[in-house]
Coordinates of C-alpha atoms and ligand atoms in Angstrom, one line a residue:
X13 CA 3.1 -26.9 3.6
X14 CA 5.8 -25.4 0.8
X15 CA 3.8 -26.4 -1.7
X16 CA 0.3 -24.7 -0.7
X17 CA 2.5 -21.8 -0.1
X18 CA 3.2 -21.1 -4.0
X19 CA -0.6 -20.2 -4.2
X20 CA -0.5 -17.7 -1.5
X21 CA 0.4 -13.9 -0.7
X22 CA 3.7 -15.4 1.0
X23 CA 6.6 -13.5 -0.1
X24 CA 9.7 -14.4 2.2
X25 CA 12.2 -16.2 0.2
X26 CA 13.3 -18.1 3.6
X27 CA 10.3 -20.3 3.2
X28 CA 10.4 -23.2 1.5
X29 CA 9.5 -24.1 -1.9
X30 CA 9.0 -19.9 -3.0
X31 CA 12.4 -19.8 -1.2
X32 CA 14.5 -22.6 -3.5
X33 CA 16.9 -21.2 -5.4
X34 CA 16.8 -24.2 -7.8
X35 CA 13.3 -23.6 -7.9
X36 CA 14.0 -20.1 -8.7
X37 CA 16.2 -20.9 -11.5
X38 CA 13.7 -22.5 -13.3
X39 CA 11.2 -20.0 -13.3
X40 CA 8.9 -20.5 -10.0
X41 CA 9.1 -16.7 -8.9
X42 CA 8.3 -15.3 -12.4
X43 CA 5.5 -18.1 -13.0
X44 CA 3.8 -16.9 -9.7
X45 CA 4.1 -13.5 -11.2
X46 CA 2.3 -13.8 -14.1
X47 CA -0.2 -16.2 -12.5
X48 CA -0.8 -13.5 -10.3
X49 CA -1.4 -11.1 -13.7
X50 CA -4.4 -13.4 -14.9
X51 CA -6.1 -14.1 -11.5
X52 CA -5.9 -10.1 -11.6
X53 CA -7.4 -9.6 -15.0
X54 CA -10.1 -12.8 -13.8
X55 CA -11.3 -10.8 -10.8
X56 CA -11.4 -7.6 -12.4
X57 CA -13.6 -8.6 -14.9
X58 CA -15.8 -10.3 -12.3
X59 CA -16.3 -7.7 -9.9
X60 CA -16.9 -5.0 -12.9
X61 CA -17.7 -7.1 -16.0
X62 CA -16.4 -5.3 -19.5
X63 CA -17.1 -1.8 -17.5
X64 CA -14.1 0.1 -16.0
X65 CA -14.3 3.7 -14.1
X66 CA -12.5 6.7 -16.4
X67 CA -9.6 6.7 -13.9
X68 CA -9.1 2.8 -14.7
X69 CA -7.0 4.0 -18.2
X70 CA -4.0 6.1 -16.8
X71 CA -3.9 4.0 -13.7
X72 CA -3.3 0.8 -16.1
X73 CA -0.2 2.9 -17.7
X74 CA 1.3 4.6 -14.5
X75 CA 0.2 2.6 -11.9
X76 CA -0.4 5.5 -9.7
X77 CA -3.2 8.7 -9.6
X78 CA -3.3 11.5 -7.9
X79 CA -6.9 12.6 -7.6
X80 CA -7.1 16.4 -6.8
X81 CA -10.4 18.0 -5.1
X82 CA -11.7 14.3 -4.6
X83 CA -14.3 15.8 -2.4
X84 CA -16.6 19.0 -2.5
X85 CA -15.6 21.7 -0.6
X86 CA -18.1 21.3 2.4
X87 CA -18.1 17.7 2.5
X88 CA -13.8 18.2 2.8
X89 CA -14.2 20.3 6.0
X90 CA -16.5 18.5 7.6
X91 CA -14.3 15.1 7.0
X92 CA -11.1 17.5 8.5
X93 CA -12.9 18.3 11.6
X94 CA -14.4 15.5 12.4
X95 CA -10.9 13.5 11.8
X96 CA -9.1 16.2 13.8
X97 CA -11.2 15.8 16.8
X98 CA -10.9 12.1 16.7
X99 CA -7.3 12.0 16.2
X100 CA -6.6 15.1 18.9
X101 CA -8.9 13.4 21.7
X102 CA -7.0 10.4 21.0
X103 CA -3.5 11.9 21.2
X104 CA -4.7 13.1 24.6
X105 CA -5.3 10.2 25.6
X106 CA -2.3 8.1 24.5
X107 CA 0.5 10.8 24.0
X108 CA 2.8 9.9 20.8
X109 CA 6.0 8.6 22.4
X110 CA 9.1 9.1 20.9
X111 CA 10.6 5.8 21.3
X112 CA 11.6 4.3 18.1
X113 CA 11.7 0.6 16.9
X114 CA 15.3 -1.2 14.5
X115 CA 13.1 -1.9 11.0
X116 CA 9.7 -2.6 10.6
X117 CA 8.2 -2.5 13.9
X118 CA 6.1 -4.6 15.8
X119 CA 2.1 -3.4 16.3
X120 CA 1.2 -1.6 19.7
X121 CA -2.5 -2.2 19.9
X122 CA -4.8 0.1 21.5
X123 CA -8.1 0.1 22.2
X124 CA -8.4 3.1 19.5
X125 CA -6.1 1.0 16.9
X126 CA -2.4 1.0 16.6
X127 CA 1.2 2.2 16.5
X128 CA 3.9 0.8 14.0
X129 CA 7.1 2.2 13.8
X130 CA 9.5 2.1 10.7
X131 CA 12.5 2.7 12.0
X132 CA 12.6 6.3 14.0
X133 CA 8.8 7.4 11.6
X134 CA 6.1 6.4 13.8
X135 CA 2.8 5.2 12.2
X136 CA 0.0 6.0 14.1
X137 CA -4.0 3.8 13.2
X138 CA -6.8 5.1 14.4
X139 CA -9.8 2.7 13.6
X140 CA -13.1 4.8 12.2
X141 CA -16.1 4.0 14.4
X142 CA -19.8 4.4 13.8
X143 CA -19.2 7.7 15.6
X144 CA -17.6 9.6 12.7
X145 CA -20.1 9.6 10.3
X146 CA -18.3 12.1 7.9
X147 CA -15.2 9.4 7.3
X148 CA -18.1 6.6 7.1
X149 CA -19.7 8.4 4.3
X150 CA -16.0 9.1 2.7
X151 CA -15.2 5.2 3.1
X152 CA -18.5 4.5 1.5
X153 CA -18.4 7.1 -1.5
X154 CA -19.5 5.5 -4.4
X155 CA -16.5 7.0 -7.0
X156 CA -13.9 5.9 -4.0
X157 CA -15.4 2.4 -3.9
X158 CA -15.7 1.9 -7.6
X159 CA -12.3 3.1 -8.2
X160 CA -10.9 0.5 -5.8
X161 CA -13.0 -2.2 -6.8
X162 CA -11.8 -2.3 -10.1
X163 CA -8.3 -1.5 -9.9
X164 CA -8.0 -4.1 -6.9
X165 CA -10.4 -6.5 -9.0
X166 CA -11.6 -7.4 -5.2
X167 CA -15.2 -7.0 -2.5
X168 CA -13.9 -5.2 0.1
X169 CA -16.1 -3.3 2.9
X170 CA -14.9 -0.5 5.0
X171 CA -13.0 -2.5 7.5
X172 CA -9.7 -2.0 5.4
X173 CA -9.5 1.9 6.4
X174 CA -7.8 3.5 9.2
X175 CA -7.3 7.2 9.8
X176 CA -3.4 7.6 10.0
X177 CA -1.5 9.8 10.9
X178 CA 2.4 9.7 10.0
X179 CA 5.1 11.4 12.0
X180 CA 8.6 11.5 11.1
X181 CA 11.6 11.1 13.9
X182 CA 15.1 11.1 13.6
X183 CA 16.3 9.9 10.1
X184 CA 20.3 10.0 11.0
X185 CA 19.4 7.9 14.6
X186 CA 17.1 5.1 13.3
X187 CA 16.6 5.3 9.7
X188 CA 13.0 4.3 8.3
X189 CA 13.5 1.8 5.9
X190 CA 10.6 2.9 3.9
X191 CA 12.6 6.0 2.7
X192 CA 14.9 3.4 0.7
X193 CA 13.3 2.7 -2.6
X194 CA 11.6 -1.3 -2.9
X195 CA 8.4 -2.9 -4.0
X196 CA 5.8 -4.3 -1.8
X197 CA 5.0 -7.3 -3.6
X198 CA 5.5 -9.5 -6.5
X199 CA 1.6 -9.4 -7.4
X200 CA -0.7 -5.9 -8.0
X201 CA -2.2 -4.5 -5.3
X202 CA -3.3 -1.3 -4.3
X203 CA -2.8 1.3 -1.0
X204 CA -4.3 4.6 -0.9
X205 CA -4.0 7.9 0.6
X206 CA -6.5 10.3 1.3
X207 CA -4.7 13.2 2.5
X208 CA -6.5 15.6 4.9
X209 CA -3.5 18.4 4.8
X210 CA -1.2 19.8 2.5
X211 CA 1.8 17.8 1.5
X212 CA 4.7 19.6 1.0
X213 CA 8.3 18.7 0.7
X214 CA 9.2 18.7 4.1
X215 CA 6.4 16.5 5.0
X216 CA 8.0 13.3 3.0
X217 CA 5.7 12.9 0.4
X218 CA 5.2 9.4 -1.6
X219 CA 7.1 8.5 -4.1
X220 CA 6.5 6.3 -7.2
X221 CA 8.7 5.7 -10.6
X222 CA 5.6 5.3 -12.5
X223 CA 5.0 2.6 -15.0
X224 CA 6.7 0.1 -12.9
X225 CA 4.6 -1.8 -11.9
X226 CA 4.1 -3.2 -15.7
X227 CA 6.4 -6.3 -15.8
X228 CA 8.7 -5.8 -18.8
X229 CA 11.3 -8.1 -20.1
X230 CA 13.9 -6.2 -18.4
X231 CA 11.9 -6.4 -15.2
X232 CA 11.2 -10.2 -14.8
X233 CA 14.9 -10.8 -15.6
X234 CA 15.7 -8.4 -12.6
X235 CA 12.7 -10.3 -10.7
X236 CA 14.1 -13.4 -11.7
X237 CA 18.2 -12.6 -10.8
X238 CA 16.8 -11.2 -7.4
X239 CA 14.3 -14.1 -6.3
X240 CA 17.3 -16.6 -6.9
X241 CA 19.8 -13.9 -4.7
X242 CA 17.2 -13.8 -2.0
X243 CA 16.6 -17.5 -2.1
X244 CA 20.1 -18.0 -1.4
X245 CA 20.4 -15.3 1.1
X246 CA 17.3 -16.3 2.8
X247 CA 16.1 -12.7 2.7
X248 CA 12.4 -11.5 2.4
X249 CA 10.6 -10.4 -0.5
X250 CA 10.1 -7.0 0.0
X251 CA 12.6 -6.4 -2.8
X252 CA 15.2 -3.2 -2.3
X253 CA 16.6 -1.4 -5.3
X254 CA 19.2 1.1 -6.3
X255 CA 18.7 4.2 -7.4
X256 CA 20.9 3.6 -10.5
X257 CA 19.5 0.1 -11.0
X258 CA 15.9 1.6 -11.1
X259 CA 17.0 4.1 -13.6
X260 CA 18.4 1.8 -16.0
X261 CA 14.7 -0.4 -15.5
X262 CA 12.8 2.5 -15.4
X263 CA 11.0 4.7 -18.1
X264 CA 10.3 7.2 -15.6
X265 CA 12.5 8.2 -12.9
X266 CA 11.5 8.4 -9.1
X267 CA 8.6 11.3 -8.7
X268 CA 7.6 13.1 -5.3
X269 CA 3.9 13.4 -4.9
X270 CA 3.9 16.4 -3.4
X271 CA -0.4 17.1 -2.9
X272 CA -2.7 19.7 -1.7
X273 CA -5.1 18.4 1.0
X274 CA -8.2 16.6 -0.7
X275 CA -6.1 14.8 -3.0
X276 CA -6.7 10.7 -3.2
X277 CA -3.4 9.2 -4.0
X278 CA -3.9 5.0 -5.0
X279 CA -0.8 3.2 -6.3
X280 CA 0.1 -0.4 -7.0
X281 CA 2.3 -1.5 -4.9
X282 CA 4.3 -3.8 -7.0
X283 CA 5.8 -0.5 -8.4
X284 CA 8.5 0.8 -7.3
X285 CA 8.0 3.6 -4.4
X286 CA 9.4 5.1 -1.2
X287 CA 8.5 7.5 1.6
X288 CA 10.1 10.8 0.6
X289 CA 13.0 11.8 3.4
X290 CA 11.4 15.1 5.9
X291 CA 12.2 16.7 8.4
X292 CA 11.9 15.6 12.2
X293 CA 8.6 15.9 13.8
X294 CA 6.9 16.5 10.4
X295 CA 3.2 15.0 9.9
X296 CA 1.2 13.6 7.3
X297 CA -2.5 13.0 7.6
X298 CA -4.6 10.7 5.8
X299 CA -7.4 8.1 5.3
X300 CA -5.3 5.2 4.1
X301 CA -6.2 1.5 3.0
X302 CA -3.6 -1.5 2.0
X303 CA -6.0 -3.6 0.0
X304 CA -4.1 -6.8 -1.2
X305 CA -6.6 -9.6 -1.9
X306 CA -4.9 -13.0 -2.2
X307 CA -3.1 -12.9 -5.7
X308 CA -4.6 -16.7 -6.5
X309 CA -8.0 -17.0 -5.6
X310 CA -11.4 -15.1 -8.0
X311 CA -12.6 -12.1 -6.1
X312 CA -14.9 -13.5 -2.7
X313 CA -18.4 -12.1 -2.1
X314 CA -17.6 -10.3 1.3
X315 CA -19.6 -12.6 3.4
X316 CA -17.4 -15.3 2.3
X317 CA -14.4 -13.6 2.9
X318 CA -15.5 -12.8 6.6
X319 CA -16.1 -16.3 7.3
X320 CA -13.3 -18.1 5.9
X321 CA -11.1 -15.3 7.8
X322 CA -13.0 -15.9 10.9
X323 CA -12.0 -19.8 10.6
X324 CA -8.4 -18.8 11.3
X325 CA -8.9 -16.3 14.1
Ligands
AKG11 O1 4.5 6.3 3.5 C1 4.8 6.3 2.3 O2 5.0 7.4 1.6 C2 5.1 5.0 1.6 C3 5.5 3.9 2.5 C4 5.6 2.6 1.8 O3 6.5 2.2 1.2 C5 4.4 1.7 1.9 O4 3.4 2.0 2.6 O5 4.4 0.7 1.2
FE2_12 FE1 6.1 0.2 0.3

């Protein structure tokens, strides 16, 4: 029902109720926004009581952190190799085709995980088994889990992490609408990036205009002007923005994240960010989470979590 919907991750503005423009008008998209903001600051405080990690400070003004040498030395290449055999005896196995998919794909499941295609980029999921112990121990690293814990203000276990591997196709054939610059969601929530290799220009590094995730006057009017465009347009909520718009919102402009391997990059999503443009057949490599617990509900005990989840499969 509409109704339940309001209190939900849903984001399409073709739904109904989120989706009524006279709704809208009176407030409904910014009011689930800034619910949003105090189930956040709720959960945070429950999972890490008055307590925050060091890194909790600049993430709170950016919204994004690049974490250099997150790993030691040896404990790094033993993750690489152990990632690069998975990945390479899976690639044998199930070749990377080069068909590409108009938008945001559909999943192709494989018993290894999945492929996704944005456009012409292909997305490629491996899922980490109790045979790689290195990238258990890295999804189980105390700093990495405290980190997300707090800024997520969420329980989460391991089963949000997939090695993935990114590959870049034909921009000018079937563009990848993740190189246009847009926001996730309405509501914090974090992804990560733990990238195993250098990324350098070519390689389409992330992009974030830091600090936007922060909702500022100017930015709930814009939230507000767009939820009542998309209500009318029946469009999703994934929201799109110009480079010229963002600069007149923005503090910041639009940075590349270009990192050296062993570098932890975590951003929330509600920020404005893109996928930097690269050249064809150019790869990025990474341990990468979406972790995006529901924005109206107090942070779960994960045993809770798995069995209300198991109720809908
Ligand atoms: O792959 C990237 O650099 C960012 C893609 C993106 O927009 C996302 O994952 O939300
Ligand atoms: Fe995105």
């Amino acid at each position: 029902m509409g109704i339940f919907s309001v209190f939900s991750k849903d984001k399409s503005f073709a739904l109904p109720v989120i989706g009524s423009v006279r709704l809208n008008q009176l407030g409904l998209h910014l009011f689930r926004i800034r619910l949003a903001d105090v189930f956040l600051t709720l959960r945070r405080f429950q999972v890490m009581g008055p307590f925050r990690p060091q890194e909790y400070k600049q993430f709170k003004q950016d919204g994004i952190l690049a974490l250099e040498n997150f790993l030691p030395d040896d404990e790094f290449q033993k993750l690489l190799n152990e990632v690069q055999y998975t990945i390479t005896t899976t690639d044998q196995h199930t070749p990377i085709q080069s068909y590409g998919e108009e938008g945001f794909g559909d999943k192709h499941k494989h018993a290894w995980g999945f492929d996704r295609y944005d456009g012409g980029t292909l997305n490629r999921f491996y899922n980490i088994t109790a045979e790689q112990p290195s990238t258990q121990a890295f999804i189980h690293n105390k700093r990495l889990k405290k980190i997300t814990k707090a800024l997520a203000g969420s329980y989460h276990d391991g089963s949000k992490y997939f090695l993935y591997k990114l590959f870049h196709g034909k921009e000018e054939q079937n563009a990848d609408i993740q190189k246009v610059i847009h926001r996730d969601t309405f509501h914090s929530a974090i992804k990560l990036w733990y990238f195993l290799e250098d990324v350098e220009p070519k390689h389409g590094p992330f992009h974030y205009a830091p600090g936007t995730h922060k909702m500022t006057r100017e930015r709930l009017q814009w939230e507000k002007q767009r939820s009542i465009k998309a209500s009318s347009e029946n469009k999703g909520g994934a929201f799109r923005i110009e480079k010229e718009e963002l600069d007149a919102l923005s503090e910041e402009p639009l940075k590349a994240y270009p990192v050296k391997a062993n570098t932890l990059v975590i951003a929330d999503i509600r920020g404005f960010h893109c996928r930097g443009q690269a050249l064809e057949n150019q790869a990025r490599l990474s341990i990468y989470a979406n972790i995006r617990p529901s924005p109206y509900l107090p942070a779960l005990p994960l045993a809770l979590t798995k069995r209300i989840a198991g109720l809908f499969k």
